[in-house]
CSV table of C-alpha atoms in Angstrom, one decimal:
chain,number,residue,atom,x,y,z
A,1,MET,CA,21.6,-10.3,-39.3
A,2,TYR,CA,24.2,-7.6,-39.6
A,3,PRO,CA,26.9,-7.2,-36.9
A,4,ARG,CA,25.4,-3.7,-36.2
A,5,GLN,CA,22.1,-5.3,-35.4
A,6,LEU,CA,23.7,-7.9,-33.2
A,7,VAL,CA,25.4,-5.1,-31.2
A,8,GLN,CA,22.0,-3.3,-30.8
A,9,PHE,CA,20.5,-6.6,-29.6
A,10,SER,CA,23.2,-7.1,-27.1
A,11,GLU,CA,22.5,-3.6,-25.7
A,12,LEU,CA,18.8,-4.3,-25.7
A,13,ILE,CA,19.3,-7.2,-23.4
A,14,GLY,CA,21.6,-5.2,-21.2
A,15,ASN,CA,19.1,-2.3,-20.8
A,16,ILE,CA,15.8,-4.1,-20.6
A,17,TYR,CA,15.9,-4.1,-16.8
A,18,ASP,CA,15.9,-0.3,-16.8
A,19,CYS,CA,12.2,-0.6,-17.6
A,20,VAL,CA,11.4,-2.3,-14.3
A,21,PRO,CA,11.2,0.9,-12.1
A,22,ASP,CA,9.7,3.0,-14.9
A,23,THR,CA,6.9,1.6,-17.0
A,24,ALA,CA,7.1,4.5,-19.4
A,25,LEU,CA,10.4,3.1,-20.7
A,26,TRP,CA,8.8,0.0,-22.2
A,27,GLU,CA,7.7,1.9,-25.3
A,28,GLY,CA,11.3,2.8,-26.1
A,29,PHE,CA,12.3,-0.8,-25.6
A,30,LEU,CA,9.6,-2.0,-28.0
A,31,ARG,CA,10.6,0.7,-30.5
A,32,THR,CA,14.2,-0.7,-30.4
A,33,CYS,CA,12.8,-4.2,-30.8
A,34,SER,CA,10.8,-3.1,-33.9
A,35,ALA,CA,13.9,-1.5,-35.4
A,36,ILE,CA,16.2,-4.5,-34.8
A,37,PHE,CA,13.7,-7.1,-36.2
A,38,ASP,CA,12.4,-4.7,-38.9
A,39,VAL,CA,8.7,-5.0,-38.0
A,40,LYS,CA,5.9,-2.5,-37.8
A,41,GLY,CA,5.6,-2.6,-34.0
A,42,ALA,CA,5.7,-4.7,-30.9
A,43,GLN,CA,3.5,-5.2,-27.8
A,44,ILE,CA,3.7,-6.6,-24.3
A,45,ILE,CA,0.4,-7.7,-22.7
A,46,TYR,CA,0.1,-8.9,-19.1
A,47,SER,CA,-3.4,-10.0,-18.3
A,48,ASN,CA,-5.5,-12.0,-15.8
A,49,LEU,CA,-7.3,-14.9,-17.5
A,50,GLU,CA,-10.0,-15.2,-14.8
A,51,THR,CA,-11.1,-11.6,-14.9
A,52,GLN,CA,-10.1,-11.2,-18.6
A,53,SER,CA,-8.5,-7.8,-17.9
A,54,PHE,CA,-5.2,-6.2,-18.7
A,55,LEU,CA,-2.9,-5.8,-15.7
A,56,PHE,CA,-0.1,-4.1,-17.7
A,57,ASN,CA,0.4,-3.3,-21.4
A,58,ALA,CA,2.9,-1.5,-23.5
A,59,VAL,CA,2.7,-1.0,-27.3
A,60,TYR,CA,4.7,0.5,-30.1
A,61,GLY,CA,3.5,0.8,-33.7
A,62,PHE,CA,-0.2,1.5,-33.3
A,63,PRO,CA,-2.2,3.9,-31.2
A,64,ASN,CA,-2.7,3.1,-27.5
A,65,ASP,CA,-6.4,3.6,-27.8
A,66,GLU,CA,-6.5,0.6,-30.0
A,67,LEU,CA,-5.7,-1.6,-27.0
A,68,ASP,CA,-9.3,-1.1,-25.7
A,69,ARG,CA,-10.5,-2.6,-29.0
A,70,PHE,CA,-7.9,-5.3,-28.9
A,71,GLN,CA,-9.1,-6.5,-25.5
A,72,LYS,CA,-12.3,-7.6,-27.2
A,73,TYR,CA,-10.4,-10.2,-29.1
A,74,ALA,CA,-7.5,-11.0,-26.8
A,75,PHE,CA,-9.1,-13.6,-24.7
A,76,GLN,CA,-10.5,-15.5,-27.7
A,77,ASP,CA,-7.0,-15.7,-29.2
A,78,PRO,CA,-6.5,-19.1,-31.0
A,79,LEU,CA,-3.0,-19.0,-29.7
A,80,MET,CA,-4.1,-20.0,-26.2
A,81,PRO,CA,-4.2,-23.8,-26.7
A,82,HIS,CA,-0.7,-23.6,-28.2
A,83,VAL,CA,0.6,-21.5,-25.3
A,84,GLU,CA,-0.8,-24.0,-22.8
A,85,LYS,CA,0.7,-26.9,-24.7
A,86,TYR,CA,4.1,-25.3,-25.4
A,87,PRO,CA,4.8,-22.7,-22.7
A,88,ASN,CA,7.6,-20.2,-23.3
A,89,LYS,CA,8.1,-21.4,-26.9
A,90,VAL,CA,8.5,-18.9,-29.7
A,91,TRP,CA,5.3,-18.9,-31.9
A,92,SER,CA,3.9,-17.4,-35.0
A,93,ASP,CA,0.2,-16.8,-35.8
A,94,LYS,CA,0.6,-18.4,-39.2
A,95,ARG,CA,2.7,-21.4,-38.2
A,96,ILE,CA,0.5,-23.2,-35.6
A,97,ASP,CA,-2.4,-25.6,-36.0
A,98,GLY,CA,-4.2,-24.6,-39.2
A,99,GLY,CA,-1.7,-22.1,-40.5
A,100,HIS,CA,-2.2,-19.1,-42.7
A,101,GLU,CA,-5.7,-19.7,-44.0
A,102,GLN,CA,-7.3,-20.3,-40.6
A,103,PHE,CA,-5.5,-17.2,-39.2
A,104,ASN,CA,-6.8,-15.0,-42.0
A,105,GLU,CA,-10.4,-16.0,-41.2
A,106,LEU,CA,-10.2,-15.0,-37.6
A,107,PRO,CA,-12.0,-11.8,-36.4
A,108,LEU,CA,-8.7,-11.0,-34.6
A,109,TYR,CA,-7.0,-10.6,-37.9
A,110,SER,CA,-9.8,-9.4,-40.3
A,111,GLU,CA,-11.3,-6.9,-37.8
A,112,PHE,CA,-8.3,-5.7,-35.9
A,113,LEU,CA,-4.8,-6.6,-37.2
A,114,LYS,CA,-5.3,-6.3,-40.9
A,115,PRO,CA,-6.7,-2.7,-40.8
A,116,LEU,CA,-3.6,-1.8,-38.8
A,117,GLY,CA,-1.3,-3.2,-41.6
A,118,VAL,CA,-0.3,-6.3,-39.5
A,119,ASN,CA,-0.5,-9.7,-41.1
A,120,GLU,CA,1.5,-11.8,-38.6
A,121,ARG,CA,2.5,-11.7,-34.9
A,122,ILE,CA,5.6,-13.5,-33.8
A,123,GLY,CA,6.6,-13.8,-30.1
A,124,PHE,CA,6.3,-15.9,-27.0
A,125,SER,CA,3.8,-16.3,-24.1
A,126,THR,CA,3.7,-17.8,-20.7
A,127,ILE,CA,0.9,-18.5,-18.1
A,128,GLU,CA,1.7,-18.4,-14.4
A,129,ASN,CA,-0.7,-18.2,-11.5
A,130,GLY,CA,-3.6,-17.4,-13.8
A,131,ASN,CA,-1.8,-14.5,-15.5
A,132,LEU,CA,-0.8,-14.5,-19.1
A,133,LEU,CA,2.3,-12.6,-20.3
A,134,SER,CA,2.5,-12.2,-24.1
A,135,PHE,CA,5.3,-10.5,-26.1
A,136,ALA,CA,4.7,-10.1,-29.9
A,137,LEU,CA,6.4,-8.5,-32.8
A,138,LEU,CA,3.9,-7.1,-35.3
A,139,SER,CA,5.0,-7.8,-38.9
A,140,GLY,CA,3.6,-6.3,-42.0
A,141,PRO,CA,3.1,-8.0,-45.4
A,142,GLU,CA,6.4,-6.6,-46.8
A,143,ARG,CA,8.4,-8.3,-44.1
A,144,GLU,CA,10.3,-11.4,-45.1
A,145,ILE,CA,9.8,-14.6,-43.2
A,146,PHE,CA,11.8,-14.8,-39.9
A,147,ASN,CA,14.9,-16.8,-40.3
A,148,ASP,CA,16.4,-19.2,-37.7
A,149,GLU,CA,18.8,-16.7,-36.4
A,150,GLU,CA,16.0,-14.2,-35.7
A,151,LEU,CA,13.9,-16.9,-34.0
A,152,ASN,CA,16.9,-17.8,-31.8
A,153,MET,CA,17.3,-14.1,-30.9
A,154,LEU,CA,13.7,-14.0,-29.8
A,155,SER,CA,14.3,-17.1,-27.7
A,156,GLU,CA,17.2,-15.4,-26.1
A,157,LEU,CA,15.1,-12.3,-25.4
A,158,GLN,CA,12.3,-14.3,-23.8
A,159,PRO,CA,13.6,-15.1,-20.3
A,160,HIS,CA,14.8,-11.4,-19.9
A,161,VAL,CA,11.4,-10.0,-20.8
A,162,LEU,CA,9.6,-12.5,-18.4
A,163,ARG,CA,12.0,-11.7,-15.6
A,164,ALA,CA,11.7,-7.9,-16.1
A,165,VAL,CA,7.9,-7.9,-16.1
A,166,SER,CA,7.9,-10.2,-13.1
A,167,LEU,CA,10.2,-7.8,-11.2
A,168,GLN,CA,8.1,-4.9,-12.3
A,169,GLN,CA,4.9,-6.4,-11.0
A,170,ALA,CA,6.5,-7.2,-7.7
A,171,LEU,CA,7.7,-3.6,-7.5
A,172,LEU,CA,4.3,-2.2,-8.3
A,173,LYS,CA,2.7,-4.4,-5.6
A,174,SER,CA,5.3,-3.1,-3.1
A,175,ARG,CA,4.6,0.5,-4.1
A,176,TYR,CA,0.8,-0.1,-3.7
A,177,GLU,CA,1.3,-1.7,-0.3
A,178,ASN,CA,3.6,1.2,0.7
A,179,LYS,CA,0.8,3.7,-0.3
A,180,LEU,CA,-1.8,1.7,1.7
A,181,LEU,CA,0.4,1.6,4.8
A,182,GLN,CA,1.2,5.3,4.5
A,183,GLU,CA,-2.5,6.2,4.2
A,184,PHE,CA,-3.2,3.9,7.2
A,185,LEU,CA,-0.5,5.5,9.4
A,186,ASN,CA,-1.5,9.0,8.3
A,187,GLY,CA,-5.0,8.3,9.6
A,188,PHE,CA,-3.9,7.9,13.2
A,189,PRO,CA,-4.6,10.8,15.5
A,190,VAL,CA,-1.3,9.8,17.3
A,191,GLY,CA,2.0,11.0,16.1
A,192,ILE,CA,4.3,8.1,15.0
A,193,VAL,CA,8.0,8.8,14.5
A,194,LEU,CA,10.8,6.3,13.7
A,195,VAL,CA,14.2,7.5,15.0
A,196,ASP,CA,17.7,6.1,15.4
A,197,LYS,CA,19.7,6.2,18.7
A,198,ASP,CA,20.8,9.8,17.9
A,199,ALA,CA,17.1,10.9,17.6
A,200,ARG,CA,17.4,11.3,13.9
A,201,ILE,CA,14.0,11.1,12.2
A,202,HIS,CA,13.7,8.4,9.5
A,203,TYR,CA,9.9,8.4,9.2
A,204,GLN,CA,7.0,10.4,10.6
A,205,ASN,CA,3.3,10.3,9.9
A,206,ASP,CA,1.2,13.4,9.1
A,207,THR,CA,0.1,13.8,12.7
A,208,ALA,CA,3.7,13.8,13.9
A,209,LYS,CA,4.6,16.3,11.2
A,210,ASN,CA,1.9,18.7,12.4
A,211,ILE,CA,3.0,18.5,16.0
A,212,LEU,CA,6.7,18.7,15.4
A,213,SER,CA,6.4,21.6,12.9
A,214,SER,CA,4.4,23.7,15.3
A,215,ASP,CA,5.7,25.9,18.1
A,216,ARG,CA,5.4,23.1,20.7
A,217,SER,CA,7.5,21.8,23.6
A,218,ILE,CA,8.7,19.0,21.3
A,219,TYR,CA,9.8,19.8,17.8
A,220,SER,CA,12.1,18.7,14.9
A,221,ARG,CA,15.2,20.6,13.7
A,222,HIS,CA,17.7,19.4,11.1
A,223,GLU,CA,15.8,16.1,11.0
A,224,LEU,CA,16.3,15.5,14.7
A,225,ILE,CA,13.6,15.3,17.3
A,226,ARG,CA,14.2,17.7,20.2
A,227,CYS,CA,12.5,19.2,23.3
A,228,LYS,CA,12.7,22.9,24.4
A,229,ARG,CA,13.5,22.1,28.0
A,230,GLU,CA,16.8,20.5,28.8
A,231,ASN,CA,15.5,18.0,31.3
A,232,ASP,CA,12.8,16.9,28.8
A,233,ASN,CA,15.4,16.6,26.1
A,234,ASP,CA,17.6,14.4,28.4
A,235,ALA,CA,14.8,12.1,29.3
A,236,LEU,CA,13.6,11.8,25.7
A,237,GLY,CA,17.1,11.1,24.4
A,238,SER,CA,17.7,8.5,27.1
A,239,ALA,CA,14.5,6.7,26.3
A,240,ILE,CA,15.2,6.8,22.5
A,241,ARG,CA,18.7,5.4,23.0
A,242,ASN,CA,17.4,2.5,25.0
A,243,GLY,CA,14.5,1.9,22.6
A,244,ALA,CA,16.9,1.8,19.6
A,245,SER,CA,19.4,-0.4,21.3
A,246,ILE,CA,19.7,-3.7,19.6
A,247,GLY,CA,21.8,-5.2,22.4
A,248,LEU,CA,19.2,-4.6,25.1
A,249,PRO,CA,17.2,-7.7,26.0
A,250,LYS,CA,13.5,-7.4,25.2
A,251,ASP,CA,12.4,-8.3,28.7
A,252,VAL,CA,14.4,-5.4,30.3
A,253,ASP,CA,12.3,-2.4,31.3
A,254,ILE,CA,13.2,0.9,29.7
A,255,PRO,CA,12.1,4.4,30.7
A,256,ASN,CA,9.7,4.5,27.7
A,257,THR,CA,7.2,7.2,28.7
A,258,VAL,CA,8.0,10.9,29.0
A,259,ARG,CA,5.4,13.6,29.8
A,260,ILE,CA,6.3,16.9,28.3
A,261,ASP,CA,4.3,19.9,29.6
A,262,ASP,CA,3.1,22.2,26.9
A,263,THR,CA,1.1,25.4,26.7
A,264,ASP,CA,-2.5,24.7,28.0
A,265,GLY,CA,-1.8,21.0,28.1
A,266,TYR,CA,0.8,18.3,27.7
A,267,LEU,CA,2.3,15.8,25.3
A,268,MET,CA,2.6,12.2,26.4
A,269,VAL,CA,5.5,10.6,24.5
A,270,SER,CA,6.0,6.8,24.5
A,271,ILE,CA,9.0,5.1,23.1
A,272,GLY,CA,9.2,1.4,22.1
A,273,ARG,CA,11.3,-0.9,19.9
A,274,PHE,CA,10.6,-1.2,16.2
A,275,GLY,CA,10.4,-4.7,15.0
A,276,GLY,CA,11.4,-3.8,11.4
A,277,GLN,CA,8.7,-5.9,9.7
A,278,PHE,CA,7.3,-2.8,8.0
A,279,ALA,CA,10.7,-1.3,7.2
A,280,LYS,CA,10.5,-2.2,3.5
A,281,PHE,CA,7.2,-0.2,3.1
A,282,ILE,CA,8.7,3.0,4.4
A,283,ASP,CA,12.1,2.9,2.6
A,284,LEU,CA,13.9,2.1,5.8
A,285,ASP,CA,17.0,-0.2,6.2
A,286,GLU,CA,15.6,-3.1,8.1
A,287,ASN,CA,19.0,-3.6,9.8
A,288,LEU,CA,19.1,-0.1,11.2
A,289,PRO,CA,18.2,-0.2,14.9
A,290,VAL,CA,15.4,2.3,15.5
A,291,ALA,CA,12.9,3.2,18.1
A,292,VAL,CA,9.3,4.1,17.5
A,293,VAL,CA,8.1,7.3,19.2
A,294,TYR,CA,4.3,7.8,19.8
A,295,ILE,CA,3.2,11.4,20.6
A,296,CYS,CA,-0.2,11.9,22.1
A,297,ASP,CA,-1.5,15.4,22.4
A,298,SER,CA,-3.8,16.2,25.3
A,299,LYS,CA,-5.2,19.1,23.3
A,300,PHE,CA,-6.2,16.7,20.5
A,301,LYS,CA,-9.8,17.1,19.4
A,302,LEU,CA,-11.4,14.0,17.9
A,303,GLU,CA,-12.7,14.6,14.4
A,304,THR,CA,-15.4,12.1,13.4
A,305,THR,CA,-18.9,12.0,12.1
A,306,ASP,CA,-22.2,12.1,13.9
A,307,GLN,CA,-23.3,9.1,11.8
A,308,LEU,CA,-20.4,7.0,13.0
A,309,LEU,CA,-21.0,7.9,16.6
A,310,SER,CA,-24.6,7.0,16.2
A,311,ARG,CA,-23.8,3.5,14.8
A,312,LEU,CA,-21.1,2.9,17.4
A,313,PHE,CA,-23.1,3.7,20.5
A,314,GLY,CA,-26.8,3.4,19.3
A,315,LEU,CA,-27.5,7.1,19.6
A,316,THR,CA,-30.2,9.3,18.0
A,317,PRO,CA,-28.9,11.9,15.6
A,318,ALA,CA,-29.3,14.7,18.2
A,319,GLU,CA,-27.4,12.6,20.8
A,320,ALA,CA,-24.6,11.8,18.3
A,321,LYS,CA,-24.2,15.5,17.5
A,322,THR,CA,-24.0,16.3,21.2
A,323,LEU,CA,-21.4,13.5,21.8
A,324,ASN,CA,-19.3,14.8,18.8
A,325,PHE,CA,-19.1,18.2,20.4
A,326,LEU,CA,-18.2,16.7,23.8
A,327,ALA,CA,-15.4,14.7,22.1
A,328,GLN,CA,-14.0,17.9,20.7
A,329,GLY,CA,-13.8,19.4,24.2
A,330,CYS,CA,-16.8,21.6,24.1
A,331,THR,CA,-18.8,22.5,27.3
A,332,ILE,CA,-22.5,22.0,27.6
A,333,ARG,CA,-23.1,25.8,27.2
A,334,GLU,CA,-20.9,25.9,24.1
A,335,ILE,CA,-22.8,23.0,22.6
A,336,ALA,CA,-26.1,24.8,23.4
A,337,ASN,CA,-24.9,27.9,21.6
A,338,ALA,CA,-23.6,26.0,18.6
A,339,THR,CA,-26.8,23.9,18.2
A,340,GLU,CA,-29.3,26.7,19.3
A,341,LEU,CA,-30.7,24.5,22.0
A,342,SER,CA,-31.3,25.2,25.6
A,343,VAL,CA,-28.7,24.2,28.2
A,344,GLU,CA,-31.2,21.9,29.8
A,345,THR,CA,-31.9,20.1,26.5
A,346,VAL,CA,-28.2,19.5,26.0
A,347,ARG,CA,-27.9,18.2,29.6
A,348,THR,CA,-30.8,15.8,28.9
A,349,TYR,CA,-29.0,14.5,25.8
A,350,VAL,CA,-25.8,14.0,27.8
A,351,LYS,CA,-27.7,12.0,30.5
A,352,GLN,CA,-29.2,9.9,27.8
A,353,ILE,CA,-25.8,9.2,26.2
A,354,LEU,CA,-24.3,8.3,29.6
A,355,GLY,CA,-27.1,5.8,30.1
A,356,LYS,CA,-26.7,4.2,26.7
A,357,THR,CA,-22.9,3.9,27.1
A,358,ASN,CA,-23.0,2.7,30.7
A,359,CYS,CA,-20.7,5.6,31.7
A,360,SER,CA,-21.1,7.5,35.0
A,361,ARG,CA,-19.1,10.6,34.2
A,362,GLN,CA,-18.3,12.7,31.1
A,363,SER,CA,-14.6,12.1,31.5
A,364,GLU,CA,-15.3,8.3,31.3
A,365,LEU,CA,-17.5,8.9,28.3
A,366,ILE,CA,-14.8,10.9,26.4
A,367,GLN,CA,-12.2,8.2,27.2
A,368,LEU,CA,-14.7,5.6,25.8
A,369,VAL,CA,-15.0,7.6,22.6
A,370,ASN,CA,-11.3,8.1,22.2
A,371,ASN,CA,-10.6,4.4,22.6
A,372,SER,CA,-13.3,3.5,20.1
A,373,PRO,CA,-13.1,3.1,16.3
A,374,ALA,CA,-14.4,6.7,16.1
A,375,TRP,CA,-10.9,7.9,15.4
A,376,LEU,CA,-10.9,6.0,12.1
A,377,ASN,CA,-12.6,8.9,10.6
A,378,TYR,CA,-9.8,11.2,11.8
A,379,GLN,CA,-8.3,13.3,9.0
A,380,SER,CA,-5.1,15.2,9.7
A,381,SER,CA,-5.1,18.7,8.5
């Protein structure tokens, strides 16, 4: 191995962790591996043995679409018993149990590798928690046999590849959980805002963005949450400072609810402490003291489906449609006009709904709907 190649290998180890946050960089890493070891290509396969599916793969040296065909052979690979017996050891297709002749007779070689100009794979594998990670250099027939120095270099590379892929999988899982939490919070019809003691916004769901970006009595400016009226602003600021105070005992009452009058309605703002257990999912420093601000809009109109209301409350389709209109703030006459029914028919439906839900008044009925899982179908615009 020439000194130049040794320098390249040293840089390869130093830069491998750059691939962790960006999976697209793995192809460049494998290209460099192929050049240093003078082989046709290289691949990394991370798969689940139970489902026999690829969780992650990267390849250099043959077309990506060939991976679909490779999956047909991957889980019948004769290397598996060797990997289970000698985990994390450098292996060669042609140097384990049966050697060259047995390998040449395998469909994996005759139907897949040989047509691609590959006559040997050299690499390492490990099995952990039912997942198989395999790294392989793809050598052509013109390549000389690997010497001891090259095998030692592969052994040196092995723990770094394993760690990098492990870190990458943890990061991908975290990103997936982050996306799920974001979608969950964005589905709430209540505005949710995380602020520090200075009322600086560190997170807001879609509902909060819609409220704070409109011409309302509460708004955001320069990443700060503010109220138009000075007395509202003072009350909100005091509640936020108390809510974000890490020195305040948890059993001490704080002024955590502020009613802010708005055009044709009001906004009910509640402030509480944020435990920080979800901080990592919203890119927030878990050591930063913040308060969570909930903004409820009295003008909010529930957006749900007739089918969901029908299942929740045991209503007929006509009754569910009527209840949906009621939940959106429509009057009986407005419902009659929208459905082309008579006012008396709509009144009859309302009476039937009240009976089925054990409610005595329409206001009680609307409160029941708003407190039910009907809001799960809410979609912020």
